[in-house]
Amino acid sequence: MCGIVGYVGERQIKPVLINCLSRLEYRGYDSCGIAVSRDGLKVYKDAVRVNVFDKTLPQLLDGKIGIGHTRWATHGEPSQLNAHPHCDCTGKIAVVHNGIINNFQKLRRQLASEGHKFISETDTEVIPHLIEKYYEDDLEEAVAMALREVEGSYAIVVLMAGEPKLVVARKDSPLIIAIGDRENFIASDVPAILDYTSRVIYLEDDDIGVVSSDNIEVSRHGVAVDRKEHQILWSIGDAQKGGYEHFMLKEIHEQPKVIRDTIGGYVSATEPVASLAIAGGTGLEELLILACGTSYHAALIGKYLMEDLFRVSVRTELASEFNYWGHASSRSQSIVITQSGETADALKTIKRLKEEGCRVIVITNVVGSTASRITDQIVYTRAGPEISVAATKSFIAQLMALYWLALPYAKIDIRRLDSLVAGLRQLPGKVQQVLDNEAVISEYAQQLSKSENVFFIGRGINFPVALEGALKLKEISYIHAEGYAAGELKHGPFALLGSNTPVVAIVARDNTYEAMLTNIKEVKARRSPVIALVEEGDEVVGEVADSVITVPQVEAIFSPVVNTVVLQLLAYYTAKERGCPIDFPRNLAKSVTVE
Ligand code: F6R
């Protein structure tokens, strides 16, 4: 959940580290720090954002090798002492770390009894002390010995005073080495290094790397290993705001292109995207779709979609719950959806499914991510880097992957299939129509921004859209919002309705239409103002709802796409109206690499 960077080369160290860190702030942003080696180690850190931190650094900060960290607190509150890098007693060894050391308390007690002094509340601090304990004259060897004692997950970069190299290691937490011209970079994520190079090596679990300006060596359990170089296709423009006020708004506006790119990638693939193995006669017992957060809402839409098209029942599970209670078998086919490919709960789920002999397809946006390396089949989405913490374009891309996976197995006649494929191809234009209506949508945000509580309701395939609309609103505007299946409101939440509690109703032109109308009337009878999302041309809903936002006509199974884009804009403008830090909401981080 934190961002880590390292650099060794001829550039001025301060701008490189600060630039790389600012590109990683979406990973965590409650504190940050750097360590630079030049006549000993110099460590600077504070519980502030990177742009503020930058101003506190000395103008001249010499050195050609350094490390940096942007933090999302897990052990210990955000504070200067808890910020990374952490050092050993001599102040000669500095470490930045992403992950969790499960046995840190035991290690800390043991090290303390041996005379090591700890100054932070973090789990990370045991690492530099362990390295100090084992160091004789070989930093790599000391790191390897230290890590043998550590239980948990880590991506680390170690800097030692006087050493012209960085030592890096990973286990269950992503880490890349990016290759430049007589310079090398380390980063937890690709966006950090896009200003400098597009050549990267993905480290694997238990790898230890030694990186100097002109050499990279990687070993595993003491044996040298060859890790392939990859070319990153994302450009730096993909990871910049491009004139938009926030990454979130830029990412919402990128969605027509994301749909085109994602579908285009599948169309042009020389091999089938992935095979679901659910079609008749395979003897498979069930289809399972698992994910967390927004990706879970995509999973739920996948369930409605596949149940409708395949006429089989589909089970969806929250990865974090499945890991403790769920079961699958060799007769199950599973799909795990994870934008980042690094979410701890999703990774645990993939491992668990594989242990149970279940086939796993991963839908992910990040090439080379951990999920992509441990699954049986991968379906990539082509959303490009998503920087804003709130997932938008990655969600829409996940829906494209689900449509593309599902359509070949649909139990429908060829004419209907052709019409659905044509409908899918029209989606970029339909989403653009929603975006063109942005000014109108933003006006409703004024009304929502004054509310303490908001309900989102939908039925069928738009019930998950209601959940997603509520999640978007609450995470970036801090308004309490709940997504509900429209038929369920009267089973309890009615008690909360009233003139101060707006209800956003998603009305699709499918078999739920009449029931939704009834639900809106019920809500109106409790005096809640209703904003309804309706298809263009609908003249009925406007008579019962207080206001309507129209969306372009699409096949009902694609209605979640256009409806979600409206709700993303609604959340964005509501948060903006309230002056919230939209791209970096409090207490959240982009990729949740802890359980
Ligand atoms: C919400 C959001 C999160 C993620 C969740 C799963 O806007 O972004 O709910 O969807 O943390 O992340 P991934 O898809 O990376 O596994």
Short mmCIF file of N, CA and C in Angstrom, two decimals, residues 8 14 84 129 169 209 239 359 361 365 378 469 471 486 499 515 547 576 582:
data_model
loop_
_atom_site.label_atom_id
_atom_site.label_comp_id
_atom_site.label_asym_id
_atom_site.label_seq_id
_atom_site.Cartn_x
_atom_site.Cartn_y
_atom_site.Cartn_z
N VAL A 8 19.99 4.82 -8.79
CA VAL A 8 21.44 4.85 -8.79
C VAL A 8 21.88 5.24 -10.20
N LYS A 14 17.89 14.44 -5.78
CA LYS A 14 16.64 14.96 -5.18
C LYS A 14 15.48 15.02 -6.18
N HIS A 84 9.03 6.27 6.56
CA HIS A 84 10.22 5.58 6.06
C HIS A 84 11.13 6.61 5.40
N HIS A 129 17.62 -3.27 11.42
CA HIS A 129 18.35 -3.79 12.59
C HIS A 129 18.81 -5.23 12.36
N ALA A 169 14.58 -6.65 -2.57
CA ALA A 169 14.03 -8.01 -2.40
C ALA A 169 12.52 -7.93 -2.38
N GLY A 209 17.89 -8.69 -5.44
CA GLY A 209 18.63 -8.06 -6.54
C GLY A 209 19.68 -7.11 -6.01
N ALA A 239 -0.04 8.67 -17.48
CA ALA A 239 0.04 8.80 -16.03
C ALA A 239 0.04 10.26 -15.58
N ARG A 359 -9.86 -24.08 -11.57
CA ARG A 359 -9.22 -23.28 -12.64
C ARG A 359 -9.50 -21.80 -12.42
N ILE A 361 -9.23 -17.82 -13.86
CA ILE A 361 -8.97 -16.78 -14.85
C ILE A 361 -8.86 -15.47 -14.07
N ASN A 365 -5.58 -5.29 -14.88
CA ASN A 365 -5.17 -4.18 -15.75
C ASN A 365 -3.66 -4.04 -15.79
N ILE A 378 -5.02 -15.41 -18.11
CA ILE A 378 -5.12 -13.97 -17.82
C ILE A 378 -5.96 -13.30 -18.89
N GLY A 469 -22.33 3.14 -7.33
CA GLY A 469 -22.61 4.59 -7.21
C GLY A 469 -22.44 5.05 -5.77
N LEU A 471 -20.62 3.55 -3.42
CA LEU A 471 -19.21 3.45 -3.03
C LEU A 471 -18.42 4.67 -3.53
N ALA A 486 -33.59 -2.21 -5.05
CA ALA A 486 -34.74 -1.33 -4.85
C ALA A 486 -35.86 -2.01 -4.07
N SER A 499 -37.31 13.97 3.69
CA SER A 499 -36.99 15.02 2.72
C SER A 499 -35.50 15.36 2.65
N ALA A 515 -41.39 -2.56 -11.79
CA ALA A 515 -41.14 -2.67 -10.35
C ALA A 515 -40.37 -1.45 -9.85
N SER A 547 -36.58 14.51 -10.47
CA SER A 547 -35.78 14.93 -11.63
C SER A 547 -35.24 13.69 -12.32
N LYS A 576 -16.30 17.54 -5.47
CA LYS A 576 -15.68 18.83 -5.83
C LYS A 576 -16.42 19.98 -5.14
N ILE A 582 -10.10 14.91 -4.11
CA ILE A 582 -10.74 13.84 -4.89
C ILE A 582 -9.83 12.67 -5.23
#
